[in-house]
CSV table of C-alpha atoms and ligand atoms in Angstrom, one decimal:
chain,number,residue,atom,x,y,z
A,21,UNK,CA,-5.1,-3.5,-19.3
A,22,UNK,CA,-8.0,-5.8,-18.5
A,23,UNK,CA,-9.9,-5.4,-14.8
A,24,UNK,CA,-8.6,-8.0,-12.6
A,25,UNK,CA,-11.8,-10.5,-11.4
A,26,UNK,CA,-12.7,-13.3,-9.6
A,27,UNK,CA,-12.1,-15.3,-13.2
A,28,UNK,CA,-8.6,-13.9,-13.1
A,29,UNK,CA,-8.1,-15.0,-9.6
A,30,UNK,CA,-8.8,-18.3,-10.3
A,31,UNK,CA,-7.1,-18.5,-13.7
A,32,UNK,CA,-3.8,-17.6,-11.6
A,33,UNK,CA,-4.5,-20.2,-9.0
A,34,UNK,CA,-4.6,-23.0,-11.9
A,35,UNK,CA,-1.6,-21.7,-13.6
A,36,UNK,CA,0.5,-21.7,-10.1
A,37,UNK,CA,0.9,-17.9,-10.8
A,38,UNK,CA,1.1,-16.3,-6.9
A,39,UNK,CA,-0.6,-13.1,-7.0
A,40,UNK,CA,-0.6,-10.1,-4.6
A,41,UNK,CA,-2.9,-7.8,-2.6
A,42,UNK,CA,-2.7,-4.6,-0.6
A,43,UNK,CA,-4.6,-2.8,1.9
A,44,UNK,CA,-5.3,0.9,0.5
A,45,UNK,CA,-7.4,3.4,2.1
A,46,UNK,CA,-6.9,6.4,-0.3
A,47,UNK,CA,-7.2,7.2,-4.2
A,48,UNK,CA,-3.5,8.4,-4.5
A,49,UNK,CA,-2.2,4.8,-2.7
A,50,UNK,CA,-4.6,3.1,-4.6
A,51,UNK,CA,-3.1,3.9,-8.0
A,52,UNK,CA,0.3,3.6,-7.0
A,53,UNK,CA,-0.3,0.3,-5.9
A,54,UNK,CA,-2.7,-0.5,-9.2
A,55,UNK,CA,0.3,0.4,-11.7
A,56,UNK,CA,2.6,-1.6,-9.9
A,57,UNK,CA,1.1,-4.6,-10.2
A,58,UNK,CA,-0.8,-5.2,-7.0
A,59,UNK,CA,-3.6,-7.2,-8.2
A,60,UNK,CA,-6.2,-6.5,-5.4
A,61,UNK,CA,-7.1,-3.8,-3.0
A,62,UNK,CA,-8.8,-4.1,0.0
A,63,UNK,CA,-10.0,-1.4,1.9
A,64,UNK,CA,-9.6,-3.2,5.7
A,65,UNK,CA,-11.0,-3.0,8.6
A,66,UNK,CA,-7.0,-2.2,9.8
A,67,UNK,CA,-7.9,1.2,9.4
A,68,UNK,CA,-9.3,1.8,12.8
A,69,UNK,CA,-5.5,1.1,13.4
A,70,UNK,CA,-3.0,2.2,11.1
A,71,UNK,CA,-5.6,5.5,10.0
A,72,UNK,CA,-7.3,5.8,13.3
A,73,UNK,CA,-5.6,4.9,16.0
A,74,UNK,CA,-7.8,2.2,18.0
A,75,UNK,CA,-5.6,-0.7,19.4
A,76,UNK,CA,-8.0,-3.2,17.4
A,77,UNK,CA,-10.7,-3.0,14.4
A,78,UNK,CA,-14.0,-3.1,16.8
A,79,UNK,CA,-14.8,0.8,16.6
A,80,UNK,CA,-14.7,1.2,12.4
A,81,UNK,CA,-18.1,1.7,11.0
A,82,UNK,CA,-19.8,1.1,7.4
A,83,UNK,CA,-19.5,4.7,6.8
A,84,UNK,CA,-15.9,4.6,7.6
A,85,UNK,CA,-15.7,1.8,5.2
A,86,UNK,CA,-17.4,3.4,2.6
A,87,UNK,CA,-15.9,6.7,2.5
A,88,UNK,CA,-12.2,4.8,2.2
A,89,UNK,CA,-14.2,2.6,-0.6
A,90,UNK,CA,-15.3,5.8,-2.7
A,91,UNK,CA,-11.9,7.2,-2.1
A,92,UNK,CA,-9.6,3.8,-3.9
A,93,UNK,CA,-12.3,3.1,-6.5
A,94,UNK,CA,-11.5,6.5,-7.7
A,95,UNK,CA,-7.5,5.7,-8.0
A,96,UNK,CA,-8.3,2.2,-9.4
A,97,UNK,CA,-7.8,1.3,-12.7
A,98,UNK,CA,-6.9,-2.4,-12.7
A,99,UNK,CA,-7.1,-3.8,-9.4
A,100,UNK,CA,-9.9,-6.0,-8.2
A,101,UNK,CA,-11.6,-4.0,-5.3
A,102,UNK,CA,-12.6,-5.8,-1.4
A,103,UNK,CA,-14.1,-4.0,0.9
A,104,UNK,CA,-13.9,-5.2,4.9
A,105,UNK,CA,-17.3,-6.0,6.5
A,106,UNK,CA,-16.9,-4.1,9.6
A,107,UNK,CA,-17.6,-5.1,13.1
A,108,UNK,CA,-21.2,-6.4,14.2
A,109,UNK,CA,-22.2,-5.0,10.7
A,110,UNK,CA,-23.5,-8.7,8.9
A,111,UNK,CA,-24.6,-10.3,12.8
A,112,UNK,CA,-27.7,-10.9,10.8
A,113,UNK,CA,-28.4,-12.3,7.3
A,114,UNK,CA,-30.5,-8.9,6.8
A,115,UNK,CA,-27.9,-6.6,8.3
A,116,UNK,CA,-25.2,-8.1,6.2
A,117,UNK,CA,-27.3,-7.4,2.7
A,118,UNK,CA,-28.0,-3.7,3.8
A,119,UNK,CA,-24.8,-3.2,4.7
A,120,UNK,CA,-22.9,-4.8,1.5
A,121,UNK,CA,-25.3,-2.5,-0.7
A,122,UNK,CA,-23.4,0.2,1.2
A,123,UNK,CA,-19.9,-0.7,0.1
A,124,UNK,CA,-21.0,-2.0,-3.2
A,125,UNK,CA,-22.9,1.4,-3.7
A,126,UNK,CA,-19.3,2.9,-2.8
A,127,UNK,CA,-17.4,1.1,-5.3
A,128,UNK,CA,-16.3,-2.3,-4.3
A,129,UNK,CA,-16.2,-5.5,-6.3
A,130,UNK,CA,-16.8,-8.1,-3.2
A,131,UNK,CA,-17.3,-7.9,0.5
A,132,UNK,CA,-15.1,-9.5,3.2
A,133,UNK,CA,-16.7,-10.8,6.0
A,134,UNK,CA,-14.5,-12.9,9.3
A,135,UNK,CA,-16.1,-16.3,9.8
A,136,UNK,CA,-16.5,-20.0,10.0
A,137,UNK,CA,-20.1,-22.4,10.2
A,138,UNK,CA,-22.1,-19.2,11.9
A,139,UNK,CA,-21.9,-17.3,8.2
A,140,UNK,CA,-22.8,-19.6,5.8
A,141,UNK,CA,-26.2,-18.6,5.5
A,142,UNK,CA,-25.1,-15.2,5.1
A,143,UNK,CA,-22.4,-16.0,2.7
A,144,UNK,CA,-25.1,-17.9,0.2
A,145,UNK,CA,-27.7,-15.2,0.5
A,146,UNK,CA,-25.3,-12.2,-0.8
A,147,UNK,CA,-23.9,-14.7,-3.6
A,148,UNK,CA,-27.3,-15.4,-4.8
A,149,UNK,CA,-28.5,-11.5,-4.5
A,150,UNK,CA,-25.1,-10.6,-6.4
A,151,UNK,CA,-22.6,-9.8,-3.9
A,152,UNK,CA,-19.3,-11.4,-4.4
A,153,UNK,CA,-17.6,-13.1,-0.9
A,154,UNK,CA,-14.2,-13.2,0.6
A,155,UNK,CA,-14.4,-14.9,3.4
A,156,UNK,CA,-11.8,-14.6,6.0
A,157,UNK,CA,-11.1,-17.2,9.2
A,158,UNK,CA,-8.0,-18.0,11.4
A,159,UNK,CA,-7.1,-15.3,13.1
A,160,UNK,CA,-10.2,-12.9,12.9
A,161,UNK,CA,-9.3,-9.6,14.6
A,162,UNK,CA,-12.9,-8.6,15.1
A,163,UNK,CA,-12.7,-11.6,18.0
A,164,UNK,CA,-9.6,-10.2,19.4
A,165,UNK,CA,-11.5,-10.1,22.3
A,166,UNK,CA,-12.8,-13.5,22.6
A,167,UNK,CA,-9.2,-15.0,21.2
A,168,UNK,CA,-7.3,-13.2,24.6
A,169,UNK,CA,-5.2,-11.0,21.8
A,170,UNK,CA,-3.5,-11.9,18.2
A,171,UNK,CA,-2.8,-14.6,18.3
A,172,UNK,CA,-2.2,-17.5,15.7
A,173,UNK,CA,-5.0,-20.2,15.3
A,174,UNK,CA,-5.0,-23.4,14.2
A,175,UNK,CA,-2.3,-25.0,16.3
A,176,UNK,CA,-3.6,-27.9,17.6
A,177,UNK,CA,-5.1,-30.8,15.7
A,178,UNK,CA,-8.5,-29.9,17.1
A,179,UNK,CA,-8.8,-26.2,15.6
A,180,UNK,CA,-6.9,-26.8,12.6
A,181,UNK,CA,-9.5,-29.6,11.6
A,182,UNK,CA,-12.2,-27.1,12.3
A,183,UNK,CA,-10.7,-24.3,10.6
A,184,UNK,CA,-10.0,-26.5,7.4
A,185,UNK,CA,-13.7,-28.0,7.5
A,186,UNK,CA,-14.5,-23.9,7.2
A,187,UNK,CA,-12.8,-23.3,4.5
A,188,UNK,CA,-14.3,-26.3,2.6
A,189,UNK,CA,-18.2,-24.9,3.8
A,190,UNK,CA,-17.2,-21.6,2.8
A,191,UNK,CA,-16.5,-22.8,-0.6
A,192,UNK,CA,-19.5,-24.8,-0.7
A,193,UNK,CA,-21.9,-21.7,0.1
A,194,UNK,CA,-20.8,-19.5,-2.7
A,195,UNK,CA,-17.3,-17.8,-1.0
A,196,UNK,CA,-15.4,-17.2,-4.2
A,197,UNK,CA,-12.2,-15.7,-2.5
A,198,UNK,CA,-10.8,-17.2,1.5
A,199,UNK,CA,-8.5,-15.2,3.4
A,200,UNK,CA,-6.3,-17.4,6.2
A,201,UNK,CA,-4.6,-15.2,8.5
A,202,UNK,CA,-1.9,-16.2,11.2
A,203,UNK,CA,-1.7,-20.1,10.9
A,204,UNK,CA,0.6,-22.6,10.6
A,205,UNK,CA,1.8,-23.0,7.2
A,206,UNK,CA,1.5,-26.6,6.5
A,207,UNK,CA,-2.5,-25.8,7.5
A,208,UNK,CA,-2.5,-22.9,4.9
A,209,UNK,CA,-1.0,-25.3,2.9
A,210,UNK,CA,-3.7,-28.1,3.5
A,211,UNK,CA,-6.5,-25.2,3.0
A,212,UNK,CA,-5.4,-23.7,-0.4
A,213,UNK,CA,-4.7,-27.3,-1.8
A,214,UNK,CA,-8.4,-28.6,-0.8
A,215,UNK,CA,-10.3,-25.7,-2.2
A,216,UNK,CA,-10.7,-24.6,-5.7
A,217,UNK,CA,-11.5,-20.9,-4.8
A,218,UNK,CA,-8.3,-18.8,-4.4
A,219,UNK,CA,-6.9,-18.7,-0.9
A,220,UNK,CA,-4.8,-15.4,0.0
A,221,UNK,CA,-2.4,-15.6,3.0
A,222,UNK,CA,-1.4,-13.3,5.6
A,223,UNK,CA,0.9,-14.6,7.9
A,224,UNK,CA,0.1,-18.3,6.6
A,225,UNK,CA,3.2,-18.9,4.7
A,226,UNK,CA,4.5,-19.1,1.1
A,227,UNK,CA,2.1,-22.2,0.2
A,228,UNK,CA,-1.4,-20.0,-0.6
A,229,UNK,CA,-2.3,-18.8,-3.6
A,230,UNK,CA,-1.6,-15.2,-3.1
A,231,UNK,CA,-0.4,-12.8,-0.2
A,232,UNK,CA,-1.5,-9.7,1.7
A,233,UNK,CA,-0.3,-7.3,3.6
A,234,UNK,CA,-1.0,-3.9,5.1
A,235,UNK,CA,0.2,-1.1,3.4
A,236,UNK,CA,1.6,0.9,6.6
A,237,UNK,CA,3.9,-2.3,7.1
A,238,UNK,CA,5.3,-2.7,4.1
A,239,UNK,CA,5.8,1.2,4.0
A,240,UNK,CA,7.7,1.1,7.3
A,241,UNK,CA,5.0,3.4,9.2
A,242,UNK,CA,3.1,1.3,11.4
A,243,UNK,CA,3.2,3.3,14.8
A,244,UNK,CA,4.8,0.9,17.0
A,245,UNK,CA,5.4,-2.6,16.4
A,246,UNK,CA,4.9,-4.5,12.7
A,247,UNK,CA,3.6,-8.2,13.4
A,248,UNK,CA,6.2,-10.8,12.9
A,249,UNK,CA,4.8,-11.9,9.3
A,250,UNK,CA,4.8,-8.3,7.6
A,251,UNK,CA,7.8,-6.9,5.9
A,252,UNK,CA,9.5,-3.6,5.4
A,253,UNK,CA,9.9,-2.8,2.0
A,254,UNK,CA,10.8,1.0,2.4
A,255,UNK,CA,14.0,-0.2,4.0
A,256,UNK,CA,15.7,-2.5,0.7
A,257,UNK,CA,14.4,0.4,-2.1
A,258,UNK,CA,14.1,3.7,-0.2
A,259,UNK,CA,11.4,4.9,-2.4
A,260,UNK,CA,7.4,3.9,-2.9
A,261,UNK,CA,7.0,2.5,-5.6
A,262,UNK,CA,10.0,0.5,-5.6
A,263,UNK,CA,9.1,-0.9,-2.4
A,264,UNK,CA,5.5,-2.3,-4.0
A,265,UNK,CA,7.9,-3.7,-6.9
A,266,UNK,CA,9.9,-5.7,-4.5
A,267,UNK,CA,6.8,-6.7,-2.7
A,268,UNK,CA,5.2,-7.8,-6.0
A,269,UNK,CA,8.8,-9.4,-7.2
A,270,UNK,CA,9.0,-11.5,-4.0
A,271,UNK,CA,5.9,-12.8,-3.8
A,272,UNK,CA,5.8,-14.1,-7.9
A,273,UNK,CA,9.4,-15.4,-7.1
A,274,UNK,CA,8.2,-17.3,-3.9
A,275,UNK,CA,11.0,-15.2,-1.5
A,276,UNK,CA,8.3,-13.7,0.7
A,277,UNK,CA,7.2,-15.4,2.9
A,278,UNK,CA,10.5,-16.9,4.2
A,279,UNK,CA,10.6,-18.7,7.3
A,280,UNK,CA,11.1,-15.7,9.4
A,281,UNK,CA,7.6,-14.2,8.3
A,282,UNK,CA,6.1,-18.1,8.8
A,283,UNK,CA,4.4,-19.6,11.9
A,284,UNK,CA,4.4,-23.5,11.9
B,5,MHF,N1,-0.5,-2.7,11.0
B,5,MHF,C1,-1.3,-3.8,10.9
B,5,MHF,N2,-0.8,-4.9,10.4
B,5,MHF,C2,-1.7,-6.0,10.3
B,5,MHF,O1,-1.2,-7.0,9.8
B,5,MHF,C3,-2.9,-5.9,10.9
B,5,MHF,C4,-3.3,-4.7,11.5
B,5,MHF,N3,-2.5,-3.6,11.5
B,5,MHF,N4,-4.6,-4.5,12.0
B,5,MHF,C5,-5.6,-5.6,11.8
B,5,MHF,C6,-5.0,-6.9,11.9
B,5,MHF,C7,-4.4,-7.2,13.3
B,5,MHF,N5,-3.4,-8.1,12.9
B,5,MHF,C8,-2.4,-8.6,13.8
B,5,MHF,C9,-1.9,-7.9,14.8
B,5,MHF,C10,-0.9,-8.5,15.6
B,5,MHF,C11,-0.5,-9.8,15.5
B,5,MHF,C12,0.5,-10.3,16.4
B,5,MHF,O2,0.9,-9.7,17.3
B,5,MHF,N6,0.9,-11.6,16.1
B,5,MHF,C13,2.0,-12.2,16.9
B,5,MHF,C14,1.7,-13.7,17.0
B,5,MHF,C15,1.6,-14.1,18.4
B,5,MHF,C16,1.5,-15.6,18.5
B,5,MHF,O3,2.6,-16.3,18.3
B,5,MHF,O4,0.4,-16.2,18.7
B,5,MHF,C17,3.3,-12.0,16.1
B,5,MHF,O5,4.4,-12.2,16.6
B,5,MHF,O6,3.2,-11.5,14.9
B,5,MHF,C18,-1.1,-10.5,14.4
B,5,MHF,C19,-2.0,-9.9,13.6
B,5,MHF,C20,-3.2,-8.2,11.5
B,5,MHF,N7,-3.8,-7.0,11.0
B,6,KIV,C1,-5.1,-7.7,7.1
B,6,KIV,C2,-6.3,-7.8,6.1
B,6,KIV,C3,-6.5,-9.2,5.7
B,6,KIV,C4,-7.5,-7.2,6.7
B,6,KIV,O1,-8.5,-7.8,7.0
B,6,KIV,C5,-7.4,-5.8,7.0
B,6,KIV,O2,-6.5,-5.1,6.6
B,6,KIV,O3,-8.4,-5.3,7.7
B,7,MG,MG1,-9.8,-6.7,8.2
């Protein structure tokens, strides 16, 4: 079985194949996930939460990130491999390339880093020096704190204007991968029909090129509450595997998102 890329990505996107991703943060997840289908892994940010135990992402470091990192690669055999820029970690153009070396040094295939206009210098320096991009904008929860909470972005006319004029100047600097989390789904819609690049949705509706979710959600063991957009697979198929299966099947067959799972 080939290594899912970039290439592949985008050879889905033209064929109006939906594709799936999954956070992982260990090797034996990782190649569960991998044999099941899941196309890519990321290694998130989200596990200052669901591993850790913070309320938000702020306190997760490039170490943290690149211990997880070393971890999935080794359970990988398929699956196209993103690793989350953490926190304050790429404030500079220079930080941003000594920290990337880090997590591509630890085994990932591309770097995810949350932003709009401030990082598109930094977006076309790591392209150019051979870092792959995904970059992610909407709801960015390393700006929880500016935002006032999680909340969805994009609403009014204003913001969602702004946030599609990102997407397109993300593009433009070398971004080969977008991630839109919690916005209204005819915006996620707009986003993933302007650009070329594959756009993956969280909380974005059905209309992007391919979902992602965190693996505690979809495994029923988020400690305390599950955001509206995530689903439960555990629940329907009782076992694992099966519950990445469903995940996979519902996502090809255009069944998740529904409307429950869709802001508008
Ligand atoms: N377990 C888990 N799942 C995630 O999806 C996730 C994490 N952790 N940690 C990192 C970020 C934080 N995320 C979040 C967390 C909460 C909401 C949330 O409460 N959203 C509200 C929307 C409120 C509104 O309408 O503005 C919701 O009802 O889902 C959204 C994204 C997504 N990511
Ligand atoms: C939810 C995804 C997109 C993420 O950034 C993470 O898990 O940290
Ligand atoms: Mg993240």
């Amino acid at each position: 079985m080939s290594k899912v890329t970039t290439s592949t990505l985008l050879k889905f996107k033209q064929e109006g194949k939906k594709f799936t991703a999954l956070t992982a943060y260990d090797a034996s997840f990782a190649a569960a996930f991998d044999s099941e289908g899941i196309d890519v892994l990321l290694v998130g940010d989200s596990l200052g939460m669901v591993l850790q135990g913070h309320s938000d992402t702020l306190p997760v470091t490039v170490e943290d990130i690149a211990y997880h990192t070393r971890c999935v690669h080794r359970g990988i055999e398929r699956a196209l491999l993103i690793a989350d820029m953490p926190f304050m970690s790429y404030a500079t153009p220079e930080q941003a390339m000594t920290n990337a070396t880090v997590l591509m040094q630890a085994g990932a295939n591309m770097v995810k880093l949350e932003g709009g206009e401030w990082l598109l210098e930094t977006v076309k320096k790591l392209t150019e020096r051979g870092v792959p991009v995904c970059a992610h904008i909407g709801l960015t929860p390393q700006s929880v704190h500016v935002f006032g909470g999680f909340k969805v972005q994009g609403r009014d006319a204003e913001n969602a204007q702004r946030i599609l004029n990102e997407a397109k100047a993300l593009e433009a600097a070398g971004a080969q991968l977008l991630v839109i989390e919690c916005i209204p789904a005819s915006l996620a819609k707009a986003i993933s029909d302007a650009l070329t690049i594959p756009v993956i949705g969280i909380g974005a509706g059905k209309d992007t090129d391919g979902q992602i979710l965190v693996m505690h959600d979809v495994l029923g063991i988020s400690s305390g509450y599950i955001p509206r957009f995530s689903k439960n697979y555990l629940k329907q198929t009782g076992e694992i595997r099966a519950a990445v299966r469903a995940y996979v099947d519902e996502v090809a067959s255009g069944t998740f998102p529904g409307a429950e799972h869709t802001f508008n």
